[in-house]
Amino acid sequence: MRGVVVVGGELGRRLWRYAWPSATGRRNRAYLRDRLIALPLLAVVAAGAFGWAYADVREDSAHLRERLAPALVGLANAKASLFIAHGEAVANLHEAGAVDLVGLSQRYRTRVARATQSLNEVTRSGALTVAEEQELRVVSALVVDYTGRIGRAQGHARDPVLRDAELSYARSMLCSTPVAAADRQDRHPPCRPTTGSGATSIVDRVAGLERELRGRLADRAAWGPGVLTAAAVAGAALVLLAAGLWRTVVFLRRRFRIRLSIPLALAALPLLAVPFLTADAVLAQHAQTRTLPLADALATRTSPRTETIAEERPFDGPDPTAVEVLGSRIDDTLSDGRLAFLDGAAPFVLPVGLAGAALVGGALHAYRREYLVVARPGAVT
C-alpha cells in the first residue's frame, strides 16, 4: 500500500511539474522542454473536451428545433384534426337530408386531409426510430380504416341503427375510452389515452409516440454526465493553458529578451472566443429546459375545442394552448436561446485547438533549438 502511495505521489509530482513548472532556479533548456510537452497537451485536451461538449449542446438544440418539436406539433395537429373531423361527421350524419344533398362538410374533409398530412410530416421529420416509424404507419392505416367507417355510416345516413353502429365503431377506432354519459351531448367528448395491451386505438398509439418523443426531449434538454465531465475537464485545461501561456511569455521576456512571442500570442487568440461559446451553450441549454413544459402542453392541454375556436375566430387573441401557438413558442424559444453569429462554429473548435497546439509546439521547439545552438546574450543556462 505504501508503495502505491509513493508511486502515485511521484507520478502526481511529475505531472504537476509538466503542467505547472516553476522558472525559479530552472535551466532554460529544462523549462522550455517542460513547456514544449505541457502546453500543446493542454491545448489538445481543452479543445477536445470543450469542442465535444459545445458540439453536443448545439446538436441537441438543433435536434429539438428541427426534428423533435415539429414531430410533437405534427402529432398534436393530427390528433386534434381527427377529433374535429369526427365531431363534424357526427353532426352531419345526424342531418340525413343535408348529407344526401352535399355529403359530409368541407371541414370534415379538410381536417382528415390535415391529419394525414401531419402524420406524413412526422414520418419525414427524422425524429422517430425505426420501431416508431412502423407504429406511425399503423396509425396512418387506422386513419384510412376510420374514414372508411365514416363512409359506411354516410351510406346508412337514413338508417339510425346502422348509422350509429358505424359511428360507434369509428369512435372506438379513434379512442378506446367509451364516452361517459355526462359527455354524450358534447361534440368533442374527452378521450383519455390508455396504455398496455389495450392501447390499440389511434389516440392511444399517438399518445405513446408523444411520450417517447417527450422522453427523448427531456433527456436532451438535461445536462448529461458526459457534457458535465467534459466541461469540467475543459475548464481546468483552459485555465492551466491560459496561465501557462502567460507564464511562458513572461519567461521568454525575462530570460530571452523577447518582448512578445507572436506565435504564442496567435495561439492564445482563440481563448477570447471561449466566453462567447460558453454563454452560447448555457443559453441553448436553458432554452431547451424551457421547452419541456411547452412540449407537455402540446401533448396534454391541446383540445379540438380550442382548435375549432381558433379556426372559426382567427382575429381573436391567440389561445395559449392552441397547437400553432405552442409550436411557435417552442420554435421561438429554441431559436432565441443561442448566439446566432456562432452558428456553424462548433465543428471548428477542435481543429482550431489542434492548430494552436501545433503553433505553440513549433514555436517552443524553435526557441529551444535556437537556445541550444547559440545562447542568447544574458540568457541563464
GROMACS .gro file of C-alpha atoms in nm:
model
  381
    1MET     CA    1   0.000   0.000   0.000
    2ARG     CA    2   0.286   0.233   0.088
    3GLY     CA    3   0.449   0.159  -0.247
    4VAL     CA    4   0.130   0.257  -0.430
    5VAL     CA    5   0.120   0.585  -0.238
    6VAL     CA    6   0.484   0.658  -0.321
    7VAL     CA    7   0.438   0.579  -0.691
    8GLY     CA    8   0.118   0.783  -0.705
    9GLY     CA    9   0.284   1.078  -0.534
   10GLU     CA   10   0.580   1.068  -0.771
   11LEU     CA   11   0.350   1.046  -1.072
   12GLY     CA   12   0.147   1.340  -0.945
   13ARG     CA   13   0.463   1.541  -0.885
   14ARG     CA   14   0.588   1.478  -1.235
   15LEU     CA   15   0.251   1.565  -1.388
   16TRP     CA   16   0.237   1.886  -1.184
   17ARG     CA   17   0.591   1.972  -1.291
   18TYR     CA   18   0.493   1.948  -1.655
   19ALA     CA   19   0.160   2.127  -1.609
   20TRP     CA   20   0.285   2.399  -1.376
   21PRO     CA   21   0.669   2.417  -1.370
   22SER     CA   22   0.849   2.686  -1.178
   23ALA     CA   23   1.102   2.902  -1.358
   24THR     CA   24   1.289   2.975  -1.034
   25GLY     CA   25   1.623   2.800  -1.029
   26ARG     CA   26   1.543   2.612  -1.351
   27ARG     CA   27   1.764   2.598  -1.656
   28ASN     CA   28   1.616   2.749  -1.971
   29ARG     CA   29   1.650   2.421  -2.157
   30ALA     CA   30   1.460   2.223  -1.893
   31TYR     CA   31   1.186   2.483  -1.860
   32LEU     CA   32   1.131   2.501  -2.238
   33ARG     CA   33   1.124   2.121  -2.255
   34ASP     CA   34   0.851   2.107  -1.991
   35ARG     CA   35   0.654   2.380  -2.167
   36LEU     CA   36   0.700   2.201  -2.501
   37ILE     CA   37   0.525   1.897  -2.353
   38ALA     CA   38   0.263   2.060  -2.132
   39LEU     CA   39   0.121   2.345  -2.338
   40PRO     CA   40   0.038   2.154  -2.659
   41LEU     CA   41  -0.105   1.869  -2.450
   42LEU     CA   42  -0.325   2.113  -2.254
   43ALA     CA   43  -0.438   2.276  -2.579
   44VAL     CA   44  -0.539   1.940  -2.727
   45VAL     CA   45  -0.723   1.830  -2.410
   46ALA     CA   46  -0.901   2.166  -2.374
   47ALA     CA   47  -1.002   2.180  -2.741
   48GLY     CA   48  -1.118   1.820  -2.747
   49ALA     CA   49  -1.322   1.834  -2.428
   50PHE     CA   50  -1.466   2.181  -2.486
   51GLY     CA   51  -1.536   2.115  -2.854
   52TRP     CA   52  -1.718   1.791  -2.778
   53ALA     CA   53  -1.930   1.944  -2.500
   54TYR     CA   54  -2.018   2.252  -2.706
   55ALA     CA   55  -2.100   2.049  -3.016
   56ASP     CA   56  -2.318   1.815  -2.810
   57VAL     CA   57  -2.523   2.104  -2.667
   58ARG     CA   58  -2.556   2.266  -3.008
   59GLU     CA   59  -2.654   1.936  -3.169
   60ASP     CA   60  -2.921   1.878  -2.905
   61SER     CA   61  -3.063   2.225  -2.964
   62ALA     CA   62  -3.075   2.173  -3.341
   63HIS     CA   63  -3.230   1.827  -3.299
   64LEU     CA   64  -3.504   1.968  -3.077
   65ARG     CA   65  -3.572   2.259  -3.309
   66GLU     CA   66  -3.561   2.073  -3.640
   67ARG     CA   67  -3.691   1.726  -3.551
   68LEU     CA   68  -3.845   1.662  -3.210
   69ALA     CA   69  -4.050   1.984  -3.183
   70PRO     CA   70  -4.200   1.958  -3.537
   71ALA     CA   71  -4.283   1.592  -3.471
   72LEU     CA   72  -4.467   1.678  -3.148
   73VAL     CA   73  -4.654   1.959  -3.324
   74GLY     CA   74  -4.749   1.722  -3.606
   75LEU     CA   75  -4.884   1.458  -3.368
   76ALA     CA   76  -5.085   1.718  -3.175
   77ASN     CA   77  -5.225   1.856  -3.501
   78ALA     CA   78  -5.319   1.510  -3.625
   79LYS     CA   79  -5.493   1.419  -3.300
   80ALA     CA   80  -5.692   1.744  -3.284
   81SER     CA   81  -5.785   1.729  -3.653
   82LEU     CA   82  -5.922   1.376  -3.623
   83PHE     CA   83  -6.144   1.471  -3.328
   84ILE     CA   84  -6.271   1.779  -3.511
   85ALA     CA   85  -6.340   1.566  -3.819
   86HIS     CA   86  -6.527   1.312  -3.608
   87GLY     CA   87  -6.740   1.581  -3.446
   88GLU     CA   88  -6.823   1.718  -3.792
   89ALA     CA   89  -6.910   1.373  -3.923
   90VAL     CA   90  -7.144   1.301  -3.631
   91ALA     CA   91  -7.314   1.639  -3.668
   92ASN     CA   92  -7.353   1.598  -4.045
   93LEU     CA   93  -7.480   1.241  -4.032
   94HIS     CA   94  -7.750   1.334  -3.785
   95GLU     CA   95  -7.882   1.566  -4.055
   96ALA     CA   96  -7.965   1.298  -4.309
   97GLY     CA   97  -8.114   1.538  -4.562
   98ALA     CA   98  -7.808   1.760  -4.569
   99VAL     CA   99  -7.580   1.461  -4.616
  100ASP     CA  100  -7.789   1.334  -4.905
  101LEU     CA  101  -7.758   1.672  -5.078
  102VAL     CA  102  -7.397   1.777  -5.024
  103GLY     CA  103  -7.231   1.492  -4.835
  104LEU     CA  104  -7.005   1.547  -4.539
  105SER     CA  105  -6.892   1.904  -4.474
  106GLN     CA  106  -6.583   2.068  -4.613
  107ARG     CA  107  -6.440   2.096  -4.262
  108TYR     CA  108  -6.454   1.717  -4.224
  109ARG     CA  109  -6.266   1.661  -4.549
  110THR     CA  110  -6.014   1.934  -4.470
  111ARG     CA  111  -5.944   1.803  -4.122
  112VAL     CA  112  -5.899   1.444  -4.239
  113ALA     CA  113  -5.657   1.566  -4.507
  114ARG     CA  114  -5.475   1.779  -4.249
  115ALA     CA  115  -5.442   1.483  -4.012
  116THR     CA  116  -5.299   1.266  -4.289
  117GLN     CA  117  -5.058   1.541  -4.391
  118SER     CA  118  -4.946   1.592  -4.031
  119LEU     CA  119  -4.874   1.221  -3.990
  120ASN     CA  120  -4.672   1.221  -4.312
  121GLU     CA  121  -4.473   1.521  -4.189
  122VAL     CA  122  -4.396   1.343  -3.863
  123THR     CA  123  -4.268   1.044  -4.063
  124ARG     CA  124  -4.039   1.273  -4.264
  125SER     CA  125  -3.919   1.468  -3.961
  126GLY     CA  126  -3.641   1.222  -3.880
  127ALA     CA  127  -3.733   1.225  -3.510
  128LEU     CA  128  -3.864   0.868  -3.495
  129THR     CA  129  -3.684   0.540  -3.452
  130VAL     CA  130  -3.748   0.251  -3.689
  131ALA     CA  131  -3.998   0.096  -3.446
  132GLU     CA  132  -4.177   0.429  -3.402
  133GLU     CA  133  -4.199   0.478  -3.777
  134GLN     CA  134  -4.363   0.137  -3.802
  135GLU     CA  135  -4.607   0.238  -3.529
  136LEU     CA  136  -4.689   0.557  -3.717
  137ARG     CA  137  -4.758   0.357  -4.033
  138VAL     CA  138  -5.007   0.155  -3.830
  139VAL     CA  139  -5.170   0.482  -3.718
  140SER     CA  140  -5.193   0.601  -4.081
  141ALA     CA  141  -5.355   0.272  -4.180
  142LEU     CA  142  -5.603   0.305  -3.894
  143VAL     CA  143  -5.691   0.655  -4.014
  144VAL     CA  144  -5.771   0.512  -4.357
  145ASP     CA  145  -5.991   0.245  -4.196
  146TYR     CA  146  -6.153   0.510  -3.979
  147THR     CA  147  -6.251   0.722  -4.280
  148GLY     CA  148  -6.387   0.406  -4.441
  149ARG     CA  149  -6.615   0.351  -4.141
  150ILE     CA  150  -6.733   0.711  -4.163
  151GLY     CA  151  -6.807   0.648  -4.531
  152ARG     CA  152  -7.015   0.345  -4.438
  153ALA     CA  153  -7.202   0.549  -4.181
  154GLN     CA  154  -7.271   0.806  -4.453
  155GLY     CA  155  -7.412   0.527  -4.669
  156HIS     CA  156  -7.654   0.438  -4.386
  157ALA     CA  157  -7.740   0.800  -4.306
  158ARG     CA  158  -8.116   0.729  -4.320
  159ASP     CA  159  -8.092   0.417  -4.103
  160PRO     CA  160  -8.028   0.537  -3.745
  161VAL     CA  161  -7.936   0.193  -3.613
  162LEU     CA  162  -7.674   0.110  -3.874
  163ARG     CA  163  -7.551   0.470  -3.888
  164ASP     CA  164  -7.496   0.489  -3.512
  165ALA     CA  165  -7.332   0.146  -3.510
  166GLU     CA  166  -7.080   0.256  -3.772
  167LEU     CA  167  -7.018   0.584  -3.590
  168SER     CA  168  -6.968   0.398  -3.263
  169TYR     CA  169  -6.718   0.165  -3.427
  170ALA     CA  170  -6.536   0.460  -3.586
  171ARG     CA  171  -6.523   0.629  -3.246
  172SER     CA  172  -6.373   0.312  -3.092
  173MET     CA  173  -6.102   0.315  -3.359
  174LEU     CA  174  -6.027   0.675  -3.270
  175CYS     CA  175  -6.047   0.640  -2.892
  176SER     CA  176  -6.062   0.326  -2.679
  177THR     CA  177  -6.222   0.507  -2.383
  178PRO     CA  178  -6.605   0.491  -2.401
  179VAL     CA  179  -6.795   0.819  -2.397
  180ALA     CA  180  -6.926   0.893  -2.049
  181ALA     CA  181  -7.297   0.959  -2.010
  182ALA     CA  182  -7.229   1.316  -1.897
  183ASP     CA  183  -7.030   1.386  -2.215
  184ARG     CA  184  -7.268   1.240  -2.473
  185GLN     CA  185  -7.402   1.581  -2.572
  186ASP     CA  186  -7.052   1.718  -2.615
  187ARG     CA  187  -6.939   1.748  -2.976
  188HIS     CA  188  -6.585   1.660  -2.872
  189PRO     CA  189  -6.614   1.430  -2.569
  190PRO     CA  190  -6.295   1.374  -2.369
  191CYS     CA  191  -6.070   1.087  -2.469
  192ARG     CA  192  -5.821   0.961  -2.213
  193PRO     CA  193  -5.549   0.751  -2.380
  194THR     CA  194  -5.486   0.408  -2.235
  195THR     CA  195  -5.163   0.213  -2.206
  196GLY     CA  196  -5.061  -0.150  -2.212
  197SER     CA  197  -5.206  -0.426  -2.426
  198GLY     CA  198  -5.539  -0.244  -2.459
  199ALA     CA  199  -5.380   0.063  -2.621
  200THR     CA  200  -5.490  -0.012  -2.978
  201SER     CA  201  -5.680   0.299  -3.085
  202ILE     CA  202  -5.538   0.587  -3.287
  203VAL     CA  203  -5.520   0.819  -2.986
  204ASP     CA  204  -5.354   0.551  -2.772
  205ARG     CA  205  -5.081   0.497  -3.030
  206VAL     CA  206  -5.030   0.868  -3.092
  207ALA     CA  207  -5.009   0.931  -2.717
  208GLY     CA  208  -4.747   0.656  -2.691
  209LEU     CA  209  -4.538   0.822  -2.962
  210GLU     CA  210  -4.573   1.155  -2.783
  211ARG     CA  211  -4.446   1.001  -2.460
  212GLU     CA  212  -4.142   0.859  -2.638
  213LEU     CA  213  -4.061   1.191  -2.804
  214ARG     CA  214  -4.109   1.390  -2.484
  215GLY     CA  215  -3.882   1.147  -2.301
  216ARG     CA  216  -3.607   1.199  -2.558
  217LEU     CA  217  -3.662   1.574  -2.546
  218ALA     CA  218  -3.620   1.569  -2.167
  219ASP     CA  219  -3.303   1.361  -2.199
  220ARG     CA  220  -3.150   1.601  -2.450
  221ALA     CA  221  -3.259   1.909  -2.255
  222ALA     CA  222  -3.084   1.792  -1.937
  223TRP     CA  223  -2.716   1.843  -1.860
  224GLY     CA  224  -2.582   1.495  -1.928
  225PRO     CA  225  -2.299   1.347  -1.719
  226GLY     CA  226  -2.078   1.331  -2.026
  227VAL     CA  227  -2.122   1.701  -2.100
  228LEU     CA  228  -2.064   1.798  -1.737
  229THR     CA  229  -1.748   1.587  -1.718
  230ALA     CA  230  -1.616   1.725  -2.045
  231ALA     CA  231  -1.695   2.080  -1.931
  232ALA     CA  232  -1.507   2.028  -1.605
  233VAL     CA  233  -1.204   1.884  -1.785
  234ALA     CA  234  -1.212   2.162  -2.043
  235GLY     CA  235  -1.244   2.430  -1.774
  236ALA     CA  236  -0.942   2.302  -1.583
  237ALA     CA  237  -0.737   2.259  -1.900
  238LEU     CA  238  -0.828   2.605  -2.030
  239VAL     CA  239  -0.730   2.773  -1.703
  240LEU     CA  240  -0.397   2.592  -1.695
  241LEU     CA  241  -0.340   2.665  -2.064
  242ALA     CA  242  -0.411   3.037  -2.030
  243ALA     CA  243  -0.194   3.068  -1.721
  244GLY     CA  244   0.078   2.857  -1.880
  245LEU     CA  245   0.088   3.068  -2.194
  246TRP     CA  246   0.109   3.385  -1.984
  247ARG     CA  247   0.391   3.248  -1.768
  248THR     CA  248   0.577   3.128  -2.077
  249VAL     CA  249   0.551   3.471  -2.239
  250VAL     CA  250   0.684   3.630  -1.919
  251PHE     CA  251   0.965   3.372  -1.906
  252LEU     CA  252   1.067   3.443  -2.265
  253ARG     CA  253   1.065   3.816  -2.197
  254ARG     CA  254   1.285   3.787  -1.886
  255ARG     CA  255   1.527   3.517  -1.995
  256PHE     CA  256   1.536   3.557  -2.375
  257ARG     CA  257   1.458   3.928  -2.405
  258ILE     CA  258   1.163   3.851  -2.637
  259ARG     CA  259   0.910   4.126  -2.574
  260LEU     CA  260   0.622   3.939  -2.738
  261SER     CA  261   0.613   3.593  -2.890
  262ILE     CA  262   0.389   3.631  -3.197
  263PRO     CA  263   0.321   3.254  -3.233
  264LEU     CA  264   0.217   3.220  -2.867
  265ALA     CA  265   0.002   3.533  -2.896
  266LEU     CA  266  -0.171   3.390  -3.203
  267ALA     CA  267  -0.223   3.059  -3.024
  268ALA     CA  268  -0.385   3.244  -2.732
  269LEU     CA  269  -0.630   3.438  -2.951
  270PRO     CA  270  -0.890   3.153  -2.970
  271LEU     CA  271  -0.918   3.171  -2.591
  272LEU     CA  272  -1.100   3.501  -2.638
  273ALA     CA  273  -1.386   3.311  -2.802
  274VAL     CA  274  -1.432   3.073  -2.506
  275PRO     CA  275  -1.658   3.309  -2.303
  276PHE     CA  276  -1.886   3.362  -2.606
  277LEU     CA  277  -1.904   2.990  -2.682
  278THR     CA  278  -1.973   2.912  -2.316
  279ALA     CA  279  -2.250   3.174  -2.300
  280ASP     CA  280  -2.399   3.032  -2.620
  281ALA     CA  281  -2.401   2.679  -2.476
  282VAL     CA  282  -2.560   2.793  -2.149
  283LEU     CA  283  -2.828   2.988  -2.338
  284ALA     CA  284  -2.902   2.689  -2.560
  285GLN     CA  285  -2.929   2.452  -2.264
  286HIS     CA  286  -3.156   2.693  -2.076
  287ALA     CA  287  -3.379   2.729  -2.383
  288GLN     CA  288  -3.405   2.351  -2.412
  289THR     CA  289  -3.516   2.327  -2.050
  290ARG     CA  290  -3.782   2.593  -2.110
  291THR     CA  291  -3.934   2.386  -2.391
  292LEU     CA  292  -4.023   2.097  -2.160
  293PRO     CA  293  -4.349   2.243  -2.022
  294LEU     CA  294  -4.444   2.358  -2.373
  295ALA     CA  295  -4.395   2.006  -2.508
  296ASP     CA  296  -4.604   1.866  -2.222
  297ALA     CA  297  -4.876   2.120  -2.302
  298LEU     CA  298  -4.875   2.009  -2.668
  299ALA     CA  299  -4.950   1.654  -2.562
  300THR     CA  300  -5.191   1.713  -2.275
  301ARG     CA  301  -5.352   2.058  -2.293
  302THR     CA  302  -5.445   2.099  -2.659
  303SER     CA  303  -5.805   2.019  -2.747
  304PRO     CA  304  -6.031   2.006  -3.053
  305ARG     CA  305  -6.250   2.274  -2.894
  306THR     CA  306  -5.958   2.517  -2.879
  307GLU     CA  307  -5.857   2.440  -3.239
  308THR     CA  308  -6.215   2.485  -3.361
  309ILE     CA  309  -6.246   2.825  -3.189
  310ALA     CA  310  -5.910   2.934  -3.332
  311GLU     CA  311  -6.028   2.831  -3.680
  312GLU     CA  312  -6.367   3.000  -3.653
  313ARG     CA  313  -6.241   3.321  -3.491
  314PRO     CA  314  -5.895   3.383  -3.634
  315PHE     CA  315  -5.894   3.752  -3.536
  316ASP     CA  316  -5.944   3.687  -3.165
  317GLY     CA  317  -5.646   3.678  -2.936
  318PRO     CA  318  -5.445   3.355  -2.972
  319ASP     CA  319  -5.525   3.087  -2.718
  320PRO     CA  320  -5.205   2.992  -2.531
  321THR     CA  321  -5.297   2.622  -2.555
  322ALA     CA  322  -5.353   2.620  -2.933
  323VAL     CA  323  -5.122   2.387  -3.125
  324GLU     CA  324  -4.994   2.661  -3.354
  325VAL     CA  325  -4.922   2.894  -3.061
  326LEU     CA  326  -4.736   2.627  -2.863
  327GLY     CA  327  -4.539   2.523  -3.170
  328SER     CA  328  -4.439   2.884  -3.238
  329ARG     CA  329  -4.336   2.934  -2.876
  330ILE     CA  330  -4.114   2.626  -2.885
  331ASP     CA  331  -3.955   2.736  -3.210
  332ASP     CA  332  -3.902   3.092  -3.084
  333THR     CA  333  -3.760   2.970  -2.753
  334LEU     CA  334  -3.506   2.743  -2.922
  335SER     CA  335  -3.420   2.999  -3.190
  336ASP     CA  336  -3.368   3.281  -2.940
  337GLY     CA  337  -3.173   3.060  -2.699
  338ARG     CA  338  -2.844   3.092  -2.881
  339LEU     CA  339  -2.599   3.345  -3.023
  340ALA     CA  340  -2.687   3.336  -3.390
  341PHE     CA  341  -2.349   3.462  -3.510
  342LEU     CA  342  -2.191   3.143  -3.367
  343ASP     CA  343  -2.398   2.913  -3.587
  344GLY     CA  344  -2.161   2.673  -3.755
  345ALA     CA  345  -1.875   2.738  -3.512
  346ALA     CA  346  -1.891   2.402  -3.330
  347PRO     CA  347  -1.705   2.194  -3.594
  348PHE     CA  348  -1.410   2.436  -3.588
  349VAL     CA  349  -1.337   2.427  -3.213
  350LEU     CA  350  -1.123   2.112  -3.224
  351PRO     CA  351  -0.933   2.199  -3.546
  352VAL     CA  352  -0.853   2.547  -3.411
  353GLY     CA  353  -0.733   2.394  -3.085
  354LEU     CA  354  -0.513   2.144  -3.270
  355ALA     CA  355  -0.372   2.425  -3.485
  356GLY     CA  356  -0.299   2.625  -3.170
  357ALA     CA  357  -0.126   2.325  -3.013
  358ALA     CA  358   0.088   2.281  -3.325
  359LEU     CA  359   0.171   2.653  -3.327
  360VAL     CA  360   0.277   2.650  -2.960
  361GLY     CA  361   0.479   2.333  -3.003
  362GLY     CA  362   0.653   2.464  -3.313
  363ALA     CA  363   0.736   2.799  -3.152
  364LEU     CA  364   0.875   2.646  -2.833
  365HIS     CA  365   1.072   2.389  -3.029
  366ALA     CA  366   1.225   2.670  -3.237
  367TYR     CA  367   1.314   2.870  -2.925
  368ARG     CA  368   1.468   2.568  -2.758
  369ARG     CA  369   1.662   2.469  -3.066
  370GLU     CA  370   1.792   2.822  -3.114
  371TYR     CA  371   1.895   2.834  -2.749
  372LEU     CA  372   2.085   2.507  -2.776
  373VAL     CA  373   2.278   2.626  -3.081
  374VAL     CA  374   2.356   2.984  -2.984
  375ALA     CA  375   2.291   3.111  -2.633
  376ARG     CA  376   2.123   3.449  -2.634
  377PRO     CA  377   2.310   3.734  -2.467
  378GLY     CA  378   2.215   3.747  -2.100
  379ALA     CA  379   2.041   3.409  -2.105
  380VAL     CA  380   2.073   3.197  -1.792
  381THR     CA  381   2.185   2.843  -1.872
   0.00000   0.00000   0.00000
